[in-house]
CSV table of C-alpha atoms in Angstrom, one decimal:
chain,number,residue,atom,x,y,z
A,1,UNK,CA,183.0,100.1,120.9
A,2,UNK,CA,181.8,96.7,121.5
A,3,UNK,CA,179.1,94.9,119.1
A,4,UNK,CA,176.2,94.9,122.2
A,5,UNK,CA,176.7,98.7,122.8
A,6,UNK,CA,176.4,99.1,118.6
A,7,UNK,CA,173.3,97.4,118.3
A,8,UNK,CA,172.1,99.3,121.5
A,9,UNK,CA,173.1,102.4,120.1
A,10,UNK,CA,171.1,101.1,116.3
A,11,UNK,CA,168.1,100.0,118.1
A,12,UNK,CA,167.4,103.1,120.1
A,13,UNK,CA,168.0,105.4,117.1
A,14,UNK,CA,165.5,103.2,115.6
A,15,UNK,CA,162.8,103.7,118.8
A,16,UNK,CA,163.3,107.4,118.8
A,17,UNK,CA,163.2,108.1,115.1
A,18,UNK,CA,159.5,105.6,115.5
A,19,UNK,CA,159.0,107.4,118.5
A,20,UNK,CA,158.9,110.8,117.0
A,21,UNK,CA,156.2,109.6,114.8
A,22,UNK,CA,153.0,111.1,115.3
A,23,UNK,CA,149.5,111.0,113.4
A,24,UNK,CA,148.5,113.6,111.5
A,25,UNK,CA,145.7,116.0,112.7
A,26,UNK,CA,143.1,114.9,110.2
A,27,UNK,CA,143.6,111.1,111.1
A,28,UNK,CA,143.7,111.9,115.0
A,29,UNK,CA,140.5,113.7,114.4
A,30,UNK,CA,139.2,111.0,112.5
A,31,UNK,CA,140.1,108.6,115.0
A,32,UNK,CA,137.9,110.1,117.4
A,33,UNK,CA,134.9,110.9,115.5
A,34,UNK,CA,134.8,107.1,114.7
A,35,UNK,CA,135.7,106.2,118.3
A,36,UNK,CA,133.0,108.4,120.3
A,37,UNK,CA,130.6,107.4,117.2
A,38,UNK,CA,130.9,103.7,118.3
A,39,UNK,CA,130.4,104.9,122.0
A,40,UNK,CA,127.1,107.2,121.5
A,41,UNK,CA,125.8,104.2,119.0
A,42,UNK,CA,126.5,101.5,122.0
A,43,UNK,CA,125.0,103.8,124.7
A,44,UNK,CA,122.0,104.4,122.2
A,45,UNK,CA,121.7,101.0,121.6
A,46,UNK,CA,121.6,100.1,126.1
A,47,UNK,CA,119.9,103.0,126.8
A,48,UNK,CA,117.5,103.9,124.4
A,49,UNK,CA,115.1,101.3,125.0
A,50,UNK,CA,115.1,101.6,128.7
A,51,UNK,CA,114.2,105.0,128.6
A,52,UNK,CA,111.2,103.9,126.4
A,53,UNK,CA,110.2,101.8,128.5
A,54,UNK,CA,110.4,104.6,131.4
A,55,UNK,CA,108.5,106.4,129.5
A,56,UNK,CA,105.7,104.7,128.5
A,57,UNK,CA,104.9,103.6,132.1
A,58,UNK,CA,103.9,107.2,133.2
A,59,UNK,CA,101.5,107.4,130.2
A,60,UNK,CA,98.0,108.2,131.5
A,61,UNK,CA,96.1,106.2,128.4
A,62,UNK,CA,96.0,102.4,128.0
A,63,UNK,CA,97.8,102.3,124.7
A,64,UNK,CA,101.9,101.9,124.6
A,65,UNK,CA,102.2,105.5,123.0
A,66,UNK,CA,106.1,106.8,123.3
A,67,UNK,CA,106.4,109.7,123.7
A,68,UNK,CA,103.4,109.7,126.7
A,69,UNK,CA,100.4,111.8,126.2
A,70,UNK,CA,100.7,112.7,129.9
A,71,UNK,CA,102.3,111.9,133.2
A,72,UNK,CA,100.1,109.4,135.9
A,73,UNK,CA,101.3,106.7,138.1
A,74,UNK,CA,98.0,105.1,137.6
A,75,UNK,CA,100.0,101.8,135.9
A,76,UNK,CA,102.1,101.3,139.5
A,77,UNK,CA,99.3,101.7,141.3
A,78,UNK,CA,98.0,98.9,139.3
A,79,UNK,CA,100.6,97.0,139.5
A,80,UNK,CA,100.5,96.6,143.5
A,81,UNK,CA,96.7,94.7,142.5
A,82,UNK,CA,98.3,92.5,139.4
A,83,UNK,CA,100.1,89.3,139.1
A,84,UNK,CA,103.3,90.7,138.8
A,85,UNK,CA,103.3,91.8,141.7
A,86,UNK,CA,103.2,88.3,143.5
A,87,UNK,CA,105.5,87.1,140.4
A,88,UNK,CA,107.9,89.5,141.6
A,89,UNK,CA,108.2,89.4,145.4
A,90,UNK,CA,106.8,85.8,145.9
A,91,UNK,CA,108.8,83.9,143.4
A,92,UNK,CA,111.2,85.7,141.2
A,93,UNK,CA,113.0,87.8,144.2
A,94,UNK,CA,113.0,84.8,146.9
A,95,UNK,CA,114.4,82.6,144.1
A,96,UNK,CA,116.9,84.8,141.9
A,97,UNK,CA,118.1,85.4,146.2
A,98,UNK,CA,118.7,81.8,147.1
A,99,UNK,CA,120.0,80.9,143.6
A,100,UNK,CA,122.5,83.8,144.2
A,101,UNK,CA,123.7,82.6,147.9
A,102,UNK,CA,123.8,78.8,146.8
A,103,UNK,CA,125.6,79.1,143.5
A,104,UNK,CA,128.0,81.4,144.7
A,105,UNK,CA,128.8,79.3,147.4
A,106,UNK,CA,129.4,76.4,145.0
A,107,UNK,CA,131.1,78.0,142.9
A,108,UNK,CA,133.4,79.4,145.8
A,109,UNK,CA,134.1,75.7,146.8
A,110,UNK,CA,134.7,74.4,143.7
A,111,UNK,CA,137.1,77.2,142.5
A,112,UNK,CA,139.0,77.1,145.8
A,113,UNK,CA,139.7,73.2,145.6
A,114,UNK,CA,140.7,73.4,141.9
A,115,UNK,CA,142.9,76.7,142.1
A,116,UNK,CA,144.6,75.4,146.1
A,117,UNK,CA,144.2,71.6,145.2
A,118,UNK,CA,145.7,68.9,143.1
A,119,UNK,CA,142.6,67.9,141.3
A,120,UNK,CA,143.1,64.6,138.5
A,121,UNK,CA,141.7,65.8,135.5
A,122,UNK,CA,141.9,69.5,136.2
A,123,UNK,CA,141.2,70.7,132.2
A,124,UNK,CA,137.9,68.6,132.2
A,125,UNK,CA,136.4,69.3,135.6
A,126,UNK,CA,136.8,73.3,134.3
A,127,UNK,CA,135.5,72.2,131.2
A,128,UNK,CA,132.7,70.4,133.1
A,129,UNK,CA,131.6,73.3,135.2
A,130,UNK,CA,131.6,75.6,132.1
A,131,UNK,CA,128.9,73.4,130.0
A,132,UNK,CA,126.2,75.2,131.3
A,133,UNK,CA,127.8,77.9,129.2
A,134,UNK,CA,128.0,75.9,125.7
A,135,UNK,CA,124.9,74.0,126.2
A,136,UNK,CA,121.9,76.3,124.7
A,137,UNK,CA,119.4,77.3,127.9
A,138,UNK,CA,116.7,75.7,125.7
A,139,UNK,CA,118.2,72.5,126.0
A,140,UNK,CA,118.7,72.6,129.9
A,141,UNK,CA,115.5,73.6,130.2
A,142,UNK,CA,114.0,70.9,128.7
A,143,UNK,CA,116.5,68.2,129.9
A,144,UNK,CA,115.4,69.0,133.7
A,145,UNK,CA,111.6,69.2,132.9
A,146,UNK,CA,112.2,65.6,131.7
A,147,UNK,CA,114.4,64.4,134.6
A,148,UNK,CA,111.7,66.1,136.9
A,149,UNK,CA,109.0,64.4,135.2
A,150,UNK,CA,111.0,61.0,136.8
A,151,UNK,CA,108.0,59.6,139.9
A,152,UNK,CA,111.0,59.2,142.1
A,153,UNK,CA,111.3,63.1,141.6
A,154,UNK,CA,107.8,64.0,141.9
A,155,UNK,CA,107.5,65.2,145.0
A,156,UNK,CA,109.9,67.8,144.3
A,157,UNK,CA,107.7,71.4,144.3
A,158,UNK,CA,108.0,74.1,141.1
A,159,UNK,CA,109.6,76.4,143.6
A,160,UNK,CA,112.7,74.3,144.1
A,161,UNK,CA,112.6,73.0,140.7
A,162,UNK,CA,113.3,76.1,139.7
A,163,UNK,CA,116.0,77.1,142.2
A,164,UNK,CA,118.0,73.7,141.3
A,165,UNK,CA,117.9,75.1,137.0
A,166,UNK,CA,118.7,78.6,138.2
A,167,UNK,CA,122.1,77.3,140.1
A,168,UNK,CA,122.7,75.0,137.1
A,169,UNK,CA,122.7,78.3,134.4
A,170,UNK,CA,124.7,80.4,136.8
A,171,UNK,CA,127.4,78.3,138.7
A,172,UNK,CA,129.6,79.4,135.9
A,173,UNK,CA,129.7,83.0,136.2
A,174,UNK,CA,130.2,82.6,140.1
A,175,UNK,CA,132.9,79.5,139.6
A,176,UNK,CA,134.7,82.0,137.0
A,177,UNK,CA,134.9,84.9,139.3
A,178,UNK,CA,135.8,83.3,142.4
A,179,UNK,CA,138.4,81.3,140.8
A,180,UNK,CA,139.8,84.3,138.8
A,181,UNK,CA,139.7,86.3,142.3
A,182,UNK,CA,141.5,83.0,143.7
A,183,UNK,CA,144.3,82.7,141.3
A,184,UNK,CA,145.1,87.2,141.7
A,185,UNK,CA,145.5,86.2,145.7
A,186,UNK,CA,149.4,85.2,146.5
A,187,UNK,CA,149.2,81.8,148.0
A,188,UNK,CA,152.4,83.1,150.5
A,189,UNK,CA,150.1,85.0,152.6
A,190,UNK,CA,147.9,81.9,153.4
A,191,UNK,CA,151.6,80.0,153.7
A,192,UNK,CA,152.3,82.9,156.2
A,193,UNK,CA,149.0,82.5,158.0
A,194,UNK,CA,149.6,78.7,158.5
A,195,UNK,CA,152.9,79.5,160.1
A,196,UNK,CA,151.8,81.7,162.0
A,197,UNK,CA,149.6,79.2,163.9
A,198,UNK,CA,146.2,79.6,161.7
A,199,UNK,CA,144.0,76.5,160.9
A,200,UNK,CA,142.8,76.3,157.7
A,201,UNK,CA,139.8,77.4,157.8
A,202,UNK,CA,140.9,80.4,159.9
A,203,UNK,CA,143.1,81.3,157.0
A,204,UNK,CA,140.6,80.9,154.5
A,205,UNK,CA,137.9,83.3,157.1
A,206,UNK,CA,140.2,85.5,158.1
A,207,UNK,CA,142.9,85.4,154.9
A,208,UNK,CA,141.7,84.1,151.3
A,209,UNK,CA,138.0,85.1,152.0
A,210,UNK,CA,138.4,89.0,152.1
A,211,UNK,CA,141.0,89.2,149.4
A,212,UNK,CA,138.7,87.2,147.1
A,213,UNK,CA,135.7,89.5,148.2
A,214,UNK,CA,135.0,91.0,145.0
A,215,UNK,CA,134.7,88.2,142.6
A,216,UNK,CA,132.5,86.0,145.3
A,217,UNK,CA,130.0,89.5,145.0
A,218,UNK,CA,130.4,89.8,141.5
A,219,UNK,CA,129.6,86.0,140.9
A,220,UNK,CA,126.8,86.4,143.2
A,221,UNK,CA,125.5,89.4,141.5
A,222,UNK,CA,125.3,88.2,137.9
A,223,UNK,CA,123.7,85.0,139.4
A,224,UNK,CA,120.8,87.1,140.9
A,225,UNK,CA,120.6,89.2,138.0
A,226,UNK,CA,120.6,86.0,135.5
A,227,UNK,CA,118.2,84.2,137.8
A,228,UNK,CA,115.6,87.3,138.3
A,229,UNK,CA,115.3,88.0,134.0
A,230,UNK,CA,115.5,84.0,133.0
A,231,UNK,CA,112.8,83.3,130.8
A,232,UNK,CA,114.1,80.3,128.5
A,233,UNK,CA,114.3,77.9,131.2
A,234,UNK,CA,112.1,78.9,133.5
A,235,UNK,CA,109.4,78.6,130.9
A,236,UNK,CA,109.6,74.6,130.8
A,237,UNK,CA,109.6,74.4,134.8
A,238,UNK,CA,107.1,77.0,136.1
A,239,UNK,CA,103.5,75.8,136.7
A,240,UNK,CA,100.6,76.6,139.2
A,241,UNK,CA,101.3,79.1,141.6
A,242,UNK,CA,105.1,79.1,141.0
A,243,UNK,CA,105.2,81.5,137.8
A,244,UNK,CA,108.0,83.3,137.7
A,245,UNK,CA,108.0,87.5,137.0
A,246,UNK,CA,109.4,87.4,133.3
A,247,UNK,CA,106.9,84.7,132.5
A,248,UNK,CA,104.0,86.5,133.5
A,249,UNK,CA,105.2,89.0,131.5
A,250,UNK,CA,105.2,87.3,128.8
A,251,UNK,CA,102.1,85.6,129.0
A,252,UNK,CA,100.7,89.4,129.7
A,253,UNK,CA,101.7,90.2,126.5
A,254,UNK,CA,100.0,87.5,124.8
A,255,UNK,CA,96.5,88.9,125.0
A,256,UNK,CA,97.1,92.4,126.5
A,257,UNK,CA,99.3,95.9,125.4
A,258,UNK,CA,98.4,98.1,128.4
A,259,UNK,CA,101.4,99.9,130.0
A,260,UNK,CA,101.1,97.8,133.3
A,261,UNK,CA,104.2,95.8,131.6
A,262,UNK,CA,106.5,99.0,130.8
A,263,UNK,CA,105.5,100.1,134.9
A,264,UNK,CA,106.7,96.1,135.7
A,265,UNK,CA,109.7,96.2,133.6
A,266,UNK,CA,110.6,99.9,135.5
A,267,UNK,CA,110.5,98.4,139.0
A,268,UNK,CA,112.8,95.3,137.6
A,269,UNK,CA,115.0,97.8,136.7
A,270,UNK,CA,115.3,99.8,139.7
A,271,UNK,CA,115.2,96.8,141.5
A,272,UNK,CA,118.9,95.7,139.8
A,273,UNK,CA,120.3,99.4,139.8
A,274,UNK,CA,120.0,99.5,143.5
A,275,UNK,CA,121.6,96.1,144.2
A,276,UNK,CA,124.3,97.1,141.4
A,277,UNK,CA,124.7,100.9,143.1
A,278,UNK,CA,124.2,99.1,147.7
A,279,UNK,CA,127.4,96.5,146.5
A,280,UNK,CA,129.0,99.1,144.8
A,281,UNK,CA,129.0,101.6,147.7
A,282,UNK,CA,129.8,98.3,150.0
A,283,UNK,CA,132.5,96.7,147.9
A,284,UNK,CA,133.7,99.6,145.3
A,285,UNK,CA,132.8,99.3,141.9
A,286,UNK,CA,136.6,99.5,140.6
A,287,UNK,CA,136.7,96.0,142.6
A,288,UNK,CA,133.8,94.6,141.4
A,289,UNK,CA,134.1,94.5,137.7
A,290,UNK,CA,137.6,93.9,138.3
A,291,UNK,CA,136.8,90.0,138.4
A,292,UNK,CA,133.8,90.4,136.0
C-alpha cells in the first residue's frame, strides 16, 4: 500500500470517528433555548416599540397612555389638518424620492466604472465614496450648512439643499450594492454581447442592467428609507417652508405629548412597509437582500 492511500485511509478514520460525534441532548437543548432566546429578545427589541406606537395612535384621549383607553381615529383625522401632513407629502416624500433616483444612479455609474474600468487609485476612490460612512452625520451636516452659507451659493433654495446632503449620506449604500451586484455578474456574458454585435450601451441596457437589478433597488431603497427618517442633518439645513417630516416631529415634541405624533410615526411606517412589500412583489425579496 502506498504512503498517499495510508494517510487517506488515517485521515478518513479520523473524519468518521469526528463525524460520529454528536452533542448530547441536554447541550442540544440548551443550544436552542439560548438561540430562540436571542431571537424573541431581538424581535422584542424591533417590534415592541412599533406596536406601541400603533397603539397609542388609536387612543381616544390626548395623553400617550399605552395600553389605549379606547379605539378612535380622531388623531389621523387630525393629522390630514397638521403640519405633518405637508412635512410629509410636500417635502420629506418628494425629497427622500429624488434622493433615491439620483444617488442610485450615481452610485450605479460610479460602481460600473470602478468594477468594468481601470481606475488609478482604485483603493482610495472606494475609500473616498465610503467617507460619508466614517464621517459622523453631525459633521456633514454642519460642513454643508457652512459651505451653503458661501454668497456664491445663496441662491441655492432649502429644498435642494437638502436633496444635495441626502445624496451625500446615501451614495454609499447604493455605490455598495450596485458594485457588489456588479462584481456577482460574469463579465463573459457582456464579452459575448459585444461579439455578438452589441454597442456598449446596448450591453449594459439589455445585459449588465437586469442582472444587477437587485442591488440598484436595494441601493435605491435604503437611500429613500435613510433620506425619509434623516434628522441629524436635515436639522442644520431645513428652514422656512422646507421642514422636513422628522423635524416637525421633533419640534412637535418639544412643547406638545398629544398622540398626533404616534398617528404620524404610523403612516411613516406604512408608508416604508408598502415600498419594502410593492419591490418585493416586483423584484423578489430573496434578490433584494441578496446584495444588502
Amino acid at each position: 500500500m502506498s504512503l498517499s492511500a495510508i494517510l487517506s485511509t488515517l485521515s478518513g478514520g479520523r473524519l468518521s470517528r469526528s463525524g460520529s460525534r454528536s452533542l448530547s441532548t441536554p447541550s442540544l437543548l440548551a443550544g436552542k433555548a439560548v438561540y430562540y432566546s436571542l431571537l424573541l429578545l431581538g424581535l422584542a427589541v424591533l417590534v415592541v416599540p412599533i406596536i406601541i406606537v400603533v397603539a397609542i395612535s388609536f387612543n381616544p384621549t390626548q395623553a400617550q397612555a399605552f395600553p389605549p383607553t379606547g379605539f378612535s381615529l380622531r388623531w389621523y383625522e387630525q393629522f390630514l389638518d397638521s403640519e405633518f401632513f405637508r412635512a410629509f407629502f410636500v417635502v420629506s416624500l418628494p425629497i427622500a424620492l429624488i434622493v433615491g433616483i439620483v444617488s442610485s444612479v450615481l452610485g450605479l455609474m460610479a460602481s460600473y466604472i470602478i468594477a468594468r474600468k481601470e481606475v488609478p487609485f482604485e483603493n482610495e476612490v472606494v475609500l473616498y465614496f465610503m467617507m460619508p460612512l466614517v464621517v459622523p452625520p453631525a459633521i456633514i451636516g454642519l460642513a454643508l450648512l457652512l459651505t451653503f452659507n458661501f454668497d456664491i451659493l445663496g441662491f441655492v433654495p432649502a429644498f435642494v439643499e437638502l436633496v444635495v446632503a441626502h445624496v451625500v449620506i446615501t451614495l454609499p449604500y447604493t455605490f455598495l450594492t450596485t458594485m457588489t451586484a456588479l462584481y456577482s455578474v460574469n463579465e463573459e456574458l457582456e464579452q459575448a454581447a459585444r461579439n455578438l454585435g452589441a454597442t456598449k450601451f446596448q450591453t449594459f441596457r439589455e445585459v449588465t442592467l437586469p442582472l444587477i437589478r437587485s442591488g440598484v433597488i436595494s441601493g435605491f431603497l435604503l437611500a429613500f428609507i435613510l433620506s425619509f427618517t434623516d434628522a441629524t442633518v436635515a436639522l442644520f439645513l431645513t428652514g422656512g417652508s422646507t421642514v422636513t417630516l422628522p423635524i416637525s416631529m421633533f419640534l412637535f415634541l418639544q412643547f406638545d405629548s398629544s398622540p398626533l405624533v404616534a398617528a404620524t410615526a404610523t403612516v411613516q411606517i406604512l408608508l416604508v412597509l408598502v415600498l419594502v412589500v410593492l419591490i418585493g412583489r416586483l423584484v423578489g425579496f430573496k434578490a433584494v437582500t441578496a446584495d444588502l
